[in-house]
Amino acid sequence: DSGVTQTPKHLITATGQRVTLRCSPRSGDLSVYWYQQSLDQGLQFLIQYYNGEERAKGNILERFSAQQFPDLHSELNLSSLELGDSALYFCASSSLAGANNEQFFGPGTRLTVL
Amino acid sequence: GDSVTQMEGPVTLSEEAFLTINCTYTATGYPSLFWYVQYPGEGLQLLLKATKADDKGSNKGFEATYRKETTSFHLEKGSVQVSDSAVYFCALYISNFGNEKLTFGTGTRLTIIP
């Protein structure tokens, strides 16, 4: 158990809908990272927050957004969903800001868009 | 851009066999290199890392040496066990301002048969 929790575990929704994925980092970790894992694209970095502020941005679509709250949990919002958004979404956390520090991954949220 | 290339999987070996999973990288600077492992149904875990040329990372019997001359970071283990069955990801990190992230390879699925 990495100490990172993600909810929900599974999510099934329809095209055009909006969903919110939630992540609670390990106790004391200030950095939260979001990744998308799909069969065709592999593991892609989406975005990082550090202590409430956006720190780095990867291949995140404009339809997606994220935030980190004062209690350090984070949410990833996916809107106008398309079939191609079906994937496993991972959250990871680390104690420091740099992505080269060990990242602890949650178990993921599997999103299925029908 | 920065990228990581891993050997195609899946790889199937018998218990106690020698393992090599190849990883090469392309980077504009001097990256740190990582191997992460994903066991079935779980998130990724850091297996080992190396931060400069000729460094050797090791953990749980796995080893990888950072070879700058061949831009490689191959993962090796002398005698694999059934419990090593997982997906292995090679990754690199470069500290470019505004572009700090882990770049992952596509992953190599390893299955060990008793």
JSON list of C-alpha atoms in Angstrom, two decimals:
[
{"chain": "A", "resi": 1, "resn": "ASP", "atom": "CA", "xyz": [0.00, 0.00, 0.00]},
{"chain": "A", "resi": 2, "resn": "SER", "atom": "CA", "xyz": [1.59, 3.24, -1.20]},
{"chain": "A", "resi": 3, "resn": "GLY", "atom": "CA", "xyz": [-0.50, 5.48, 1.05]},
{"chain": "A", "resi": 4, "resn": "VAL", "atom": "CA", "xyz": [-2.02, 7.26, -1.96]},
{"chain": "A", "resi": 5, "resn": "THR", "atom": "CA", "xyz": [-5.76, 6.79, -2.32]},
{"chain": "A", "resi": 6, "resn": "GLN", "atom": "CA", "xyz": [-7.86, 7.33, -5.40]},
{"chain": "A", "resi": 7, "resn": "THR", "atom": "CA", "xyz": [-11.60, 7.31, -5.81]},
{"chain": "A", "resi": 8, "resn": "PRO", "atom": "CA", "xyz": [-13.56, 5.95, -7.48]},
{"chain": "A", "resi": 9, "resn": "LYS", "atom": "CA", "xyz": [-11.88, 2.72, -8.49]},
{"chain": "A", "resi": 10, "resn": "HIS", "atom": "CA", "xyz": [-14.00, 2.35, -11.60]},
{"chain": "A", "resi": 11, "resn": "LEU", "atom": "CA", "xyz": [-16.10, 4.84, -13.52]},
{"chain": "A", "resi": 12, "resn": "ILE", "atom": "CA", "xyz": [-18.34, 4.14, -16.48]},
{"chain": "A", "resi": 13, "resn": "THR", "atom": "CA", "xyz": [-19.92, 7.06, -18.28]},
{"chain": "A", "resi": 14, "resn": "ALA", "atom": "CA", "xyz": [-21.11, 8.22, -21.68]},
{"chain": "A", "resi": 15, "resn": "THR", "atom": "CA", "xyz": [-19.58, 10.44, -24.31]},
{"chain": "A", "resi": 16, "resn": "GLY", "atom": "CA", "xyz": [-20.08, 14.14, -23.68]},
{"chain": "A", "resi": 17, "resn": "GLN", "atom": "CA", "xyz": [-20.28, 13.73, -19.92]},
{"chain": "A", "resi": 18, "resn": "ARG", "atom": "CA", "xyz": [-18.07, 15.21, -17.20]},
{"chain": "A", "resi": 19, "resn": "VAL", "atom": "CA", "xyz": [-16.39, 13.29, -14.38]},
{"chain": "A", "resi": 20, "resn": "THR", "atom": "CA", "xyz": [-14.20, 14.12, -11.39]},
{"chain": "A", "resi": 21, "resn": "LEU", "atom": "CA", "xyz": [-11.44, 11.87, -10.14]},
{"chain": "A", "resi": 22, "resn": "ARG", "atom": "CA", "xyz": [-10.14, 12.33, -6.63]},
{"chain": "A", "resi": 23, "resn": "CYS", "atom": "CA", "xyz": [-6.72, 11.72, -5.13]},
{"chain": "A", "resi": 24, "resn": "SER", "atom": "CA", "xyz": [-5.44, 11.90, -1.56]},
{"chain": "A", "resi": 25, "resn": "PRO", "atom": "CA", "xyz": [-1.65, 11.97, -1.37]},
{"chain": "A", "resi": 26, "resn": "ARG", "atom": "CA", "xyz": [0.50, 10.28, 1.25]},
{"chain": "A", "resi": 27, "resn": "SER", "atom": "CA", "xyz": [0.49, 12.06, 4.56]},
{"chain": "A", "resi": 28, "resn": "GLY", "atom": "CA", "xyz": [2.93, 14.96, 4.39]},
{"chain": "A", "resi": 29, "resn": "ASP", "atom": "CA", "xyz": [3.47, 14.86, 0.62]},
{"chain": "A", "resi": 30, "resn": "LEU", "atom": "CA", "xyz": [3.08, 18.25, -1.04]},
{"chain": "A", "resi": 31, "resn": "SER", "atom": "CA", "xyz": [3.35, 17.21, -4.70]},
{"chain": "A", "resi": 32, "resn": "VAL", "atom": "CA", "xyz": [0.59, 15.51, -6.64]},
{"chain": "A", "resi": 33, "resn": "TYR", "atom": "CA", "xyz": [0.99, 14.22, -10.19]},
{"chain": "A", "resi": 34, "resn": "TRP", "atom": "CA", "xyz": [-1.66, 12.95, -12.58]},
{"chain": "A", "resi": 35, "resn": "TYR", "atom": "CA", "xyz": [-0.95, 10.38, -15.29]},
{"chain": "A", "resi": 36, "resn": "GLN", "atom": "CA", "xyz": [-3.02, 8.73, -17.98]},
{"chain": "A", "resi": 37, "resn": "GLN", "atom": "CA", "xyz": [-2.26, 5.13, -18.95]},
{"chain": "A", "resi": 38, "resn": "SER", "atom": "CA", "xyz": [-3.81, 3.82, -22.15]},
{"chain": "A", "resi": 39, "resn": "LEU", "atom": "CA", "xyz": [-2.98, 0.94, -24.44]},
{"chain": "A", "resi": 40, "resn": "ASP", "atom": "CA", "xyz": [-2.07, 3.11, -27.41]},
{"chain": "A", "resi": 41, "resn": "GLN", "atom": "CA", "xyz": [-0.35, 6.02, -25.66]},
{"chain": "A", "resi": 42, "resn": "GLY", "atom": "CA", "xyz": [1.33, 4.29, -22.75]},
{"chain": "A", "resi": 43, "resn": "LEU", "atom": "CA", "xyz": [1.87, 6.25, -19.54]},
{"chain": "A", "resi": 44, "resn": "GLN", "atom": "CA", "xyz": [1.55, 9.98, -20.11]},
{"chain": "A", "resi": 45, "resn": "PHE", "atom": "CA", "xyz": [2.19, 12.72, -17.59]},
{"chain": "A", "resi": 46, "resn": "LEU", "atom": "CA", "xyz": [-0.71, 15.14, -17.40]},
{"chain": "A", "resi": 47, "resn": "ILE", "atom": "CA", "xyz": [-0.06, 17.72, -14.69]},
{"chain": "A", "resi": 48, "resn": "GLN", "atom": "CA", "xyz": [1.66, 18.34, -11.35]},
{"chain": "A", "resi": 49, "resn": "TYR", "atom": "CA", "xyz": [0.65, 20.43, -8.37]},
{"chain": "A", "resi": 50, "resn": "TYR", "atom": "CA", "xyz": [2.91, 21.42, -5.52]},
{"chain": "A", "resi": 51, "resn": "ASN", "atom": "CA", "xyz": [1.41, 22.79, -2.33]},
{"chain": "A", "resi": 52, "resn": "GLY", "atom": "CA", "xyz": [-1.67, 24.04, -4.12]},
{"chain": "A", "resi": 53, "resn": "GLU", "atom": "CA", "xyz": [0.03, 25.59, -7.14]},
{"chain": "A", "resi": 54, "resn": "GLU", "atom": "CA", "xyz": [0.36, 24.17, -10.64]},
{"chain": "A", "resi": 55, "resn": "ARG", "atom": "CA", "xyz": [4.03, 23.30, -11.15]},
{"chain": "A", "resi": 56, "resn": "ALA", "atom": "CA", "xyz": [4.35, 21.41, -14.41]},
{"chain": "A", "resi": 57, "resn": "LYS", "atom": "CA", "xyz": [2.11, 20.59, -17.31]},
{"chain": "A", "resi": 58, "resn": "GLY", "atom": "CA", "xyz": [2.36, 17.67, -19.68]},
{"chain": "A", "resi": 59, "resn": "ASN", "atom": "CA", "xyz": [0.08, 16.33, -22.37]},
{"chain": "A", "resi": 60, "resn": "ILE", "atom": "CA", "xyz": [-3.13, 17.50, -20.75]},
{"chain": "A", "resi": 61, "resn": "LEU", "atom": "CA", "xyz": [-6.04, 18.30, -23.03]},
{"chain": "A", "resi": 62, "resn": "GLU", "atom": "CA", "xyz": [-7.91, 21.58, -22.69]},
{"chain": "A", "resi": 63, "resn": "ARG", "atom": "CA", "xyz": [-11.02, 19.57, -21.77]},
{"chain": "A", "resi": 64, "resn": "PHE", "atom": "CA", "xyz": [-9.19, 18.36, -18.67]},
{"chain": "A", "resi": 65, "resn": "SER", "atom": "CA", "xyz": [-8.38, 20.42, -15.61]},
{"chain": "A", "resi": 66, "resn": "ALA", "atom": "CA", "xyz": [-7.07, 19.78, -12.14]},
{"chain": "A", "resi": 67, "resn": "GLN", "atom": "CA", "xyz": [-6.64, 21.49, -8.83]},
{"chain": "A", "resi": 68, "resn": "GLN", "atom": "CA", "xyz": [-5.07, 20.85, -5.46]},
{"chain": "A", "resi": 69, "resn": "PHE", "atom": "CA", "xyz": [-6.96, 21.94, -2.37]},
{"chain": "A", "resi": 70, "resn": "PRO", "atom": "CA", "xyz": [-5.63, 23.36, 0.92]},
{"chain": "A", "resi": 71, "resn": "ASP", "atom": "CA", "xyz": [-5.81, 19.92, 2.53]},
{"chain": "A", "resi": 72, "resn": "LEU", "atom": "CA", "xyz": [-3.55, 18.78, -0.37]},
{"chain": "A", "resi": 73, "resn": "HIS", "atom": "CA", "xyz": [-6.00, 16.40, -1.97]},
{"chain": "A", "resi": 74, "resn": "SER", "atom": "CA", "xyz": [-6.37, 16.83, -5.70]},
{"chain": "A", "resi": 75, "resn": "GLU", "atom": "CA", "xyz": [-9.13, 16.44, -8.25]},
{"chain": "A", "resi": 76, "resn": "LEU", "atom": "CA", "xyz": [-8.87, 15.83, -11.98]},
{"chain": "A", "resi": 77, "resn": "ASN", "atom": "CA", "xyz": [-11.87, 17.01, -13.97]},
{"chain": "A", "resi": 78, "resn": "LEU", "atom": "CA", "xyz": [-12.50, 15.49, -17.38]},
{"chain": "A", "resi": 79, "resn": "SER", "atom": "CA", "xyz": [-15.24, 17.07, -19.50]},
{"chain": "A", "resi": 80, "resn": "SER", "atom": "CA", "xyz": [-16.86, 16.54, -22.91]},
{"chain": "A", "resi": 81, "resn": "LEU", "atom": "CA", "xyz": [-15.65, 12.98, -22.67]},
{"chain": "A", "resi": 82, "resn": "GLU", "atom": "CA", "xyz": [-14.75, 11.05, -25.80]},
{"chain": "A", "resi": 83, "resn": "LEU", "atom": "CA", "xyz": [-14.29, 7.33, -26.36]},
{"chain": "A", "resi": 84, "resn": "GLY", "atom": "CA", "xyz": [-10.55, 7.87, -26.54]},
{"chain": "A", "resi": 85, "resn": "ASP", "atom": "CA", "xyz": [-10.47, 9.17, -22.97]},
{"chain": "A", "resi": 86, "resn": "SER", "atom": "CA", "xyz": [-11.06, 5.63, -21.72]},
{"chain": "A", "resi": 87, "resn": "ALA", "atom": "CA", "xyz": [-7.93, 4.83, -19.73]},
{"chain": "A", "resi": 88, "resn": "LEU", "atom": "CA", "xyz": [-6.46, 4.20, -16.33]},
{"chain": "A", "resi": 89, "resn": "TYR", "atom": "CA", "xyz": [-5.76, 7.47, -14.50]},
{"chain": "A", "resi": 90, "resn": "PHE", "atom": "CA", "xyz": [-3.08, 7.42, -11.85]},
{"chain": "A", "resi": 91, "resn": "CYS", "atom": "CA", "xyz": [-2.30, 9.89, -9.18]},
{"chain": "A", "resi": 92, "resn": "ALA", "atom": "CA", "xyz": [1.12, 9.95, -7.57]},
{"chain": "A", "resi": 93, "resn": "SER", "atom": "CA", "xyz": [2.60, 11.97, -4.75]},
{"chain": "A", "resi": 94, "resn": "SER", "atom": "CA", "xyz": [6.02, 12.92, -3.50]},
{"chain": "A", "resi": 95, "resn": "SER", "atom": "CA", "xyz": [7.33, 14.92, -0.61]},
{"chain": "A", "resi": 96, "resn": "LEU", "atom": "CA", "xyz": [9.34, 17.39, -2.65]},
{"chain": "A", "resi": 97, "resn": "ALA", "atom": "CA", "xyz": [8.70, 19.45, -5.74]},
{"chain": "A", "resi": 98, "resn": "GLY", "atom": "CA", "xyz": [11.03, 17.82, -8.25]},
{"chain": "A", "resi": 99, "resn": "ALA", "atom": "CA", "xyz": [9.66, 14.95, -10.32]},
{"chain": "A", "resi": 100, "resn": "ASN", "atom": "CA", "xyz": [12.97, 13.13, -9.88]},
{"chain": "A", "resi": 101, "resn": "ASN", "atom": "CA", "xyz": [12.03, 12.42, -6.29]},
{"chain": "A", "resi": 102, "resn": "GLU", "atom": "CA", "xyz": [10.43, 9.05, -5.68]},
{"chain": "A", "resi": 103, "resn": "GLN", "atom": "CA", "xyz": [6.80, 9.17, -6.67]},
{"chain": "A", "resi": 104, "resn": "PHE", "atom": "CA", "xyz": [4.27, 6.99, -4.86]},
{"chain": "A", "resi": 105, "resn": "PHE", "atom": "CA", "xyz": [1.43, 5.89, -7.07]},
{"chain": "A", "resi": 106, "resn": "GLY", "atom": "CA", "xyz": [-2.16, 5.22, -6.16]},
{"chain": "A", "resi": 107, "resn": "PRO", "atom": "CA", "xyz": [-4.04, 2.17, -7.48]},
{"chain": "A", "resi": 108, "resn": "GLY", "atom": "CA", "xyz": [-5.66, 4.20, -10.27]},
{"chain": "A", "resi": 109, "resn": "THR", "atom": "CA", "xyz": [-9.15, 4.99, -11.48]},
{"chain": "A", "resi": 110, "resn": "ARG", "atom": "CA", "xyz": [-10.30, 3.06, -14.51]},
{"chain": "A", "resi": 111, "resn": "LEU", "atom": "CA", "xyz": [-12.48, 5.26, -16.71]},
{"chain": "A", "resi": 112, "resn": "THR", "atom": "CA", "xyz": [-14.64, 3.71, -19.39]},
{"chain": "A", "resi": 113, "resn": "VAL", "atom": "CA", "xyz": [-16.42, 6.02, -21.80]},
{"chain": "A", "resi": 114, "resn": "LEU", "atom": "CA", "xyz": [-19.22, 4.35, -23.76]},
{"chain": "B", "resi": 1, "resn": "GLY", "atom": "CA", "xyz": [12.33, 15.78, -27.49]},
{"chain": "B", "resi": 2, "resn": "ASP", "atom": "CA", "xyz": [13.29, 13.49, -24.66]},
{"chain": "B", "resi": 3, "resn": "SER", "atom": "CA", "xyz": [12.20, 9.89, -25.07]},
{"chain": "B", "resi": 4, "resn": "VAL", "atom": "CA", "xyz": [12.69, 6.38, -23.73]},
{"chain": "B", "resi": 5, "resn": "THR", "atom": "CA", "xyz": [12.68, 3.20, -25.80]},
{"chain": "B", "resi": 6, "resn": "GLN", "atom": "CA", "xyz": [12.15, -0.16, -24.14]},
{"chain": "B", "resi": 7, "resn": "MET", "atom": "CA", "xyz": [12.36, -3.62, -25.58]},
{"chain": "B", "resi": 8, "resn": "GLU", "atom": "CA", "xyz": [9.05, -4.92, -26.84]},
{"chain": "B", "resi": 9, "resn": "GLY", "atom": "CA", "xyz": [7.26, -7.38, -24.68]},
{"chain": "B", "resi": 10, "resn": "PRO", "atom": "CA", "xyz": [5.83, -9.56, -23.51]},
{"chain": "B", "resi": 11, "resn": "VAL", "atom": "CA", "xyz": [8.80, -11.43, -22.09]},
{"chain": "B", "resi": 12, "resn": "THR", "atom": "CA", "xyz": [8.26, -14.91, -20.69]},
{"chain": "B", "resi": 13, "resn": "LEU", "atom": "CA", "xyz": [10.97, -16.68, -18.72]},
{"chain": "B", "resi": 14, "resn": "SER", "atom": "CA", "xyz": [11.27, -19.73, -16.53]},
{"chain": "B", "resi": 15, "resn": "GLU", "atom": "CA", "xyz": [11.94, -19.32, -12.84]},
{"chain": "B", "resi": 16, "resn": "GLU", "atom": "CA", "xyz": [15.67, -18.82, -12.02]},
{"chain": "B", "resi": 17, "resn": "ALA", "atom": "CA", "xyz": [16.44, -17.59, -15.54]},
{"chain": "B", "resi": 18, "resn": "PHE", "atom": "CA", "xyz": [18.57, -14.51, -16.19]},
{"chain": "B", "resi": 19, "resn": "LEU", "atom": "CA", "xyz": [16.64, -11.38, -17.07]},
{"chain": "B", "resi": 20, "resn": "THR", "atom": "CA", "xyz": [17.60, -8.42, -19.23]},
{"chain": "B", "resi": 21, "resn": "ILE", "atom": "CA", "xyz": [15.13, -5.71, -20.23]},
{"chain": "B", "resi": 22, "resn": "ASN", "atom": "CA", "xyz": [16.69, -3.19, -22.57]},
{"chain": "B", "resi": 23, "resn": "CYS", "atom": "CA", "xyz": [16.16, 0.54, -22.21]},
{"chain": "B", "resi": 24, "resn": "THR", "atom": "CA", "xyz": [17.74, 3.32, -24.24]},
{"chain": "B", "resi": 25, "resn": "TYR", "atom": "CA", "xyz": [17.05, 7.00, -24.07]},
{"chain": "B", "resi": 26, "resn": "THR", "atom": "CA", "xyz": [17.30, 10.22, -26.02]},
{"chain": "B", "resi": 27, "resn": "ALA", "atom": "CA", "xyz": [17.79, 13.39, -24.03]},
{"chain": "B", "resi": 28, "resn": "THR", "atom": "CA", "xyz": [19.16, 16.87, -24.61]},
{"chain": "B", "resi": 29, "resn": "GLY", "atom": "CA", "xyz": [20.91, 17.08, -21.24]},
{"chain": "B", "resi": 30, "resn": "TYR", "atom": "CA", "xyz": [21.99, 14.77, -18.46]},
{"chain": "B", "resi": 31, "resn": "PRO", "atom": "CA", "xyz": [18.95, 12.89, -17.23]},
{"chain": "B", "resi": 32, "resn": "SER", "atom": "CA", "xyz": [18.33, 10.88, -14.11]},
{"chain": "B", "resi": 33, "resn": "LEU", "atom": "CA", "xyz": [17.13, 7.38, -14.98]},
{"chain": "B", "resi": 34, "resn": "PHE", "atom": "CA", "xyz": [14.60, 5.18, -13.25]},
{"chain": "B", "resi": 35, "resn": "TRP", "atom": "CA", "xyz": [12.98, 1.78, -13.36]},
{"chain": "B", "resi": 36, "resn": "TYR", "atom": "CA", "xyz": [9.45, 1.58, -12.03]},
{"chain": "B", "resi": 37, "resn": "VAL", "atom": "CA", "xyz": [7.49, -1.68, -11.64]},
{"chain": "B", "resi": 38, "resn": "GLN", "atom": "CA", "xyz": [3.73, -2.21, -11.81]},
{"chain": "B", "resi": 39, "resn": "TYR", "atom": "CA", "xyz": [2.40, -5.38, -10.22]},
{"chain": "B", "resi": 40, "resn": "PRO", "atom": "CA", "xyz": [-1.03, -6.64, -11.34]},
{"chain": "B", "resi": 41, "resn": "GLY", "atom": "CA", "xyz": [-3.84, -4.39, -10.17]},
{"chain": "B", "resi": 42, "resn": "GLU", "atom": "CA", "xyz": [-1.52, -1.87, -8.52]},
{"chain": "B", "resi": 43, "resn": "GLY", "atom": "CA", "xyz": [0.09, 1.47, -9.22]},
{"chain": "B", "resi": 44, "resn": "LEU", "atom": "CA", "xyz": [3.73, 1.89, -10.14]},
{"chain": "B", "resi": 45, "resn": "GLN", "atom": "CA", "xyz": [6.51, 1.57, -7.58]},
{"chain": "B", "resi": 46, "resn": "LEU", "atom": "CA", "xyz": [10.05, 2.85, -7.84]},
{"chain": "B", "resi": 47, "resn": "LEU", "atom": "CA", "xyz": [12.40, -0.11, -8.29]},
{"chain": "B", "resi": 48, "resn": "LEU", "atom": "CA", "xyz": [15.75, 1.65, -8.66]},
{"chain": "B", "resi": 49, "resn": "LYS", "atom": "CA", "xyz": [17.34, 4.79, -10.00]},
{"chain": "B", "resi": 50, "resn": "ALA", "atom": "CA", "xyz": [20.66, 6.32, -11.08]},
{"chain": "B", "resi": 51, "resn": "THR", "atom": "CA", "xyz": [21.40, 10.00, -11.28]},
{"chain": "B", "resi": 52, "resn": "LYS", "atom": "CA", "xyz": [24.70, 10.20, -13.18]},
{"chain": "B", "resi": 53, "resn": "ALA", "atom": "CA", "xyz": [26.83, 8.31, -15.64]},
{"chain": "B", "resi": 54, "resn": "ASP", "atom": "CA", "xyz": [28.30, 5.00, -14.41]},
{"chain": "B", "resi": 55, "resn": "ASP", "atom": "CA", "xyz": [26.01, 4.96, -11.38]},
{"chain": "B", "resi": 56, "resn": "LYS", "atom": "CA", "xyz": [24.49, 1.57, -10.65]},
{"chain": "B", "resi": 57, "resn": "GLY", "atom": "CA", "xyz": [21.04, 1.37, -9.13]},
{"chain": "B", "resi": 58, "resn": "SER", "atom": "CA", "xyz": [20.05, -1.83, -7.34]},
{"chain": "B", "resi": 59, "resn": "ASN", "atom": "CA", "xyz": [17.12, -3.19, -5.39]},
{"chain": "B", "resi": 60, "resn": "LYS", "atom": "CA", "xyz": [15.53, -6.59, -4.72]},
{"chain": "B", "resi": 61, "resn": "GLY", "atom": "CA", "xyz": [18.20, -8.33, -6.80]},
{"chain": "B", "resi": 62, "resn": "PHE", "atom": "CA", "xyz": [17.63, -6.06, -9.81]},
{"chain": "B", "resi": 63, "resn": "GLU", "atom": "CA", "xyz": [20.43, -3.87, -11.16]},
{"chain": "B", "resi": 64, "resn": "ALA", "atom": "CA", "xyz": [20.83, -1.25, -13.85]},
{"chain": "B", "resi": 65, "resn": "THR", "atom": "CA", "xyz": [23.89, 0.79, -14.81]},
{"chain": "B", "resi": 66, "resn": "TYR", "atom": "CA", "xyz": [23.66, 4.27, -16.32]},
{"chain": "B", "resi": 67, "resn": "ARG", "atom": "CA", "xyz": [25.74, 4.08, -19.53]},
{"chain": "B", "resi": 68, "resn": "LYS", "atom": "CA", "xyz": [26.17, 7.51, -21.05]},
{"chain": "B", "resi": 69, "resn": "GLU", "atom": "CA", "xyz": [28.23, 6.28, -24.00]},
{"chain": "B", "resi": 70, "resn": "THR", "atom": "CA", "xyz": [25.45, 3.97, -25.17]},
{"chain": "B", "resi": 71, "resn": "THR", "atom": "CA", "xyz": [22.58, 6.05, -23.70]},
{"chain": "B", "resi": 72, "resn": "SER", "atom": "CA", "xyz": [21.27, 2.93, -22.01]},
{"chain": "B", "resi": 73, "resn": "PHE", "atom": "CA", "xyz": [19.93, 1.77, -18.65]},
{"chain": "B", "resi": 74, "resn": "HIS", "atom": "CA", "xyz": [19.25, -1.94, -19.05]},
{"chain": "B", "resi": 75, "resn": "LEU", "atom": "CA", "xyz": [17.55, -3.78, -16.21]},
{"chain": "B", "resi": 76, "resn": "GLU", "atom": "CA", "xyz": [19.06, -7.12, -15.13]},
{"chain": "B", "resi": 77, "resn": "LYS", "atom": "CA", "xyz": [18.40, -9.80, -12.57]},
{"chain": "B", "resi": 78, "resn": "GLY", "atom": "CA", "xyz": [20.40, -12.96, -12.15]},
{"chain": "B", "resi": 79, "resn": "SER", "atom": "CA", "xyz": [17.62, -15.33, -11.10]},
{"chain": "B", "resi": 80, "resn": "VAL", "atom": "CA", "xyz": [13.99, -14.33, -11.53]},
{"chain": "B", "resi": 81, "resn": "GLN", "atom": "CA", "xyz": [11.10, -15.55, -9.40]},
{"chain": "B", "resi": 82, "resn": "VAL", "atom": "CA", "xyz": [7.40, -15.96, -10.14]},
{"chain": "B", "resi": 83, "resn": "SER", "atom": "CA", "xyz": [6.78, -12.94, -7.91]},
{"chain": "B", "resi": 84, "resn": "ASP", "atom": "CA", "xyz": [8.76, -10.76, -10.36]},
{"chain": "B", "resi": 85, "resn": "SER", "atom": "CA", "xyz": [5.94, -11.05, -12.89]},
{"chain": "B", "resi": 86, "resn": "ALA", "atom": "CA", "xyz": [4.90, -7.46, -13.55]},
{"chain": "B", "resi": 87, "resn": "VAL", "atom": "CA", "xyz": [5.18, -4.62, -16.04]},
{"chain": "B", "resi": 88, "resn": "TYR", "atom": "CA", "xyz": [8.50, -2.75, -15.94]},
{"chain": "B", "resi": 89, "resn": "PHE", "atom": "CA", "xyz": [8.82, 0.89, -17.00]},
{"chain": "B", "resi": 90, "resn": "CYS", "atom": "CA", "xyz": [12.02, 2.71, -17.76]},
{"chain": "B", "resi": 91, "resn": "ALA", "atom": "CA", "xyz": [11.84, 6.49, -17.24]},
{"chain": "B", "resi": 92, "resn": "LEU", "atom": "CA", "xyz": [14.00, 9.58, -17.44]},
{"chain": "B", "resi": 93, "resn": "TYR", "atom": "CA", "xyz": [13.94, 12.96, -15.75]},
{"chain": "B", "resi": 94, "resn": "ILE", "atom": "CA", "xyz": [15.62, 16.15, -16.87]},
{"chain": "B", "resi": 95, "resn": "SER", "atom": "CA", "xyz": [15.43, 19.38, -14.95]},
{"chain": "B", "resi": 96, "resn": "ASN", "atom": "CA", "xyz": [14.54, 21.88, -17.64]},
{"chain": "B", "resi": 97, "resn": "PHE", "atom": "CA", "xyz": [12.78, 24.87, -16.15]},
{"chain": "B", "resi": 98, "resn": "GLY", "atom": "CA", "xyz": [9.08, 24.66, -16.88]},
{"chain": "B", "resi": 99, "resn": "ASN", "atom": "CA", "xyz": [9.39, 21.15, -18.28]},
{"chain": "B", "resi": 100, "resn": "GLU", "atom": "CA", "xyz": [10.12, 19.00, -15.28]},
{"chain": "B", "resi": 101, "resn": "LYS", "atom": "CA", "xyz": [8.52, 15.61, -15.63]},
{"chain": "B", "resi": 102, "resn": "LEU", "atom": "CA", "xyz": [9.16, 11.92, -15.81]},
{"chain": "B", "resi": 103, "resn": "THR", "atom": "CA", "xyz": [9.08, 10.54, -19.34]},
{"chain": "B", "resi": 104, "resn": "PHE", "atom": "CA", "xyz": [8.19, 6.86, -19.37]},
{"chain": "B", "resi": 105, "resn": "GLY", "atom": "CA", "xyz": [8.85, 4.11, -21.86]},
{"chain": "B", "resi": 106, "resn": "THR", "atom": "CA", "xyz": [5.98, 1.96, -23.07]},
{"chain": "B", "resi": 107, "resn": "GLY", "atom": "CA", "xyz": [6.55, -0.73, -20.46]},
{"chain": "B", "resi": 108, "resn": "THR", "atom": "CA", "xyz": [7.65, -4.36, -20.78]},
{"chain": "B", "resi": 109, "resn": "ARG", "atom": "CA", "xyz": [5.37, -7.07, -19.45]},
{"chain": "B", "resi": 110, "resn": "LEU", "atom": "CA", "xyz": [7.34, -9.87, -17.78]},
{"chain": "B", "resi": 111, "resn": "THR", "atom": "CA", "xyz": [5.84, -13.25, -16.97]},
{"chain": "B", "resi": 112, "resn": "ILE", "atom": "CA", "xyz": [7.79, -15.84, -15.00]},
{"chain": "B", "resi": 113, "resn": "ILE", "atom": "CA", "xyz": [6.60, -19.44, -15.20]},
{"chain": "B", "resi": 114, "resn": "PRO", "atom": "CA", "xyz": [7.43, -21.97, -12.49]}
]
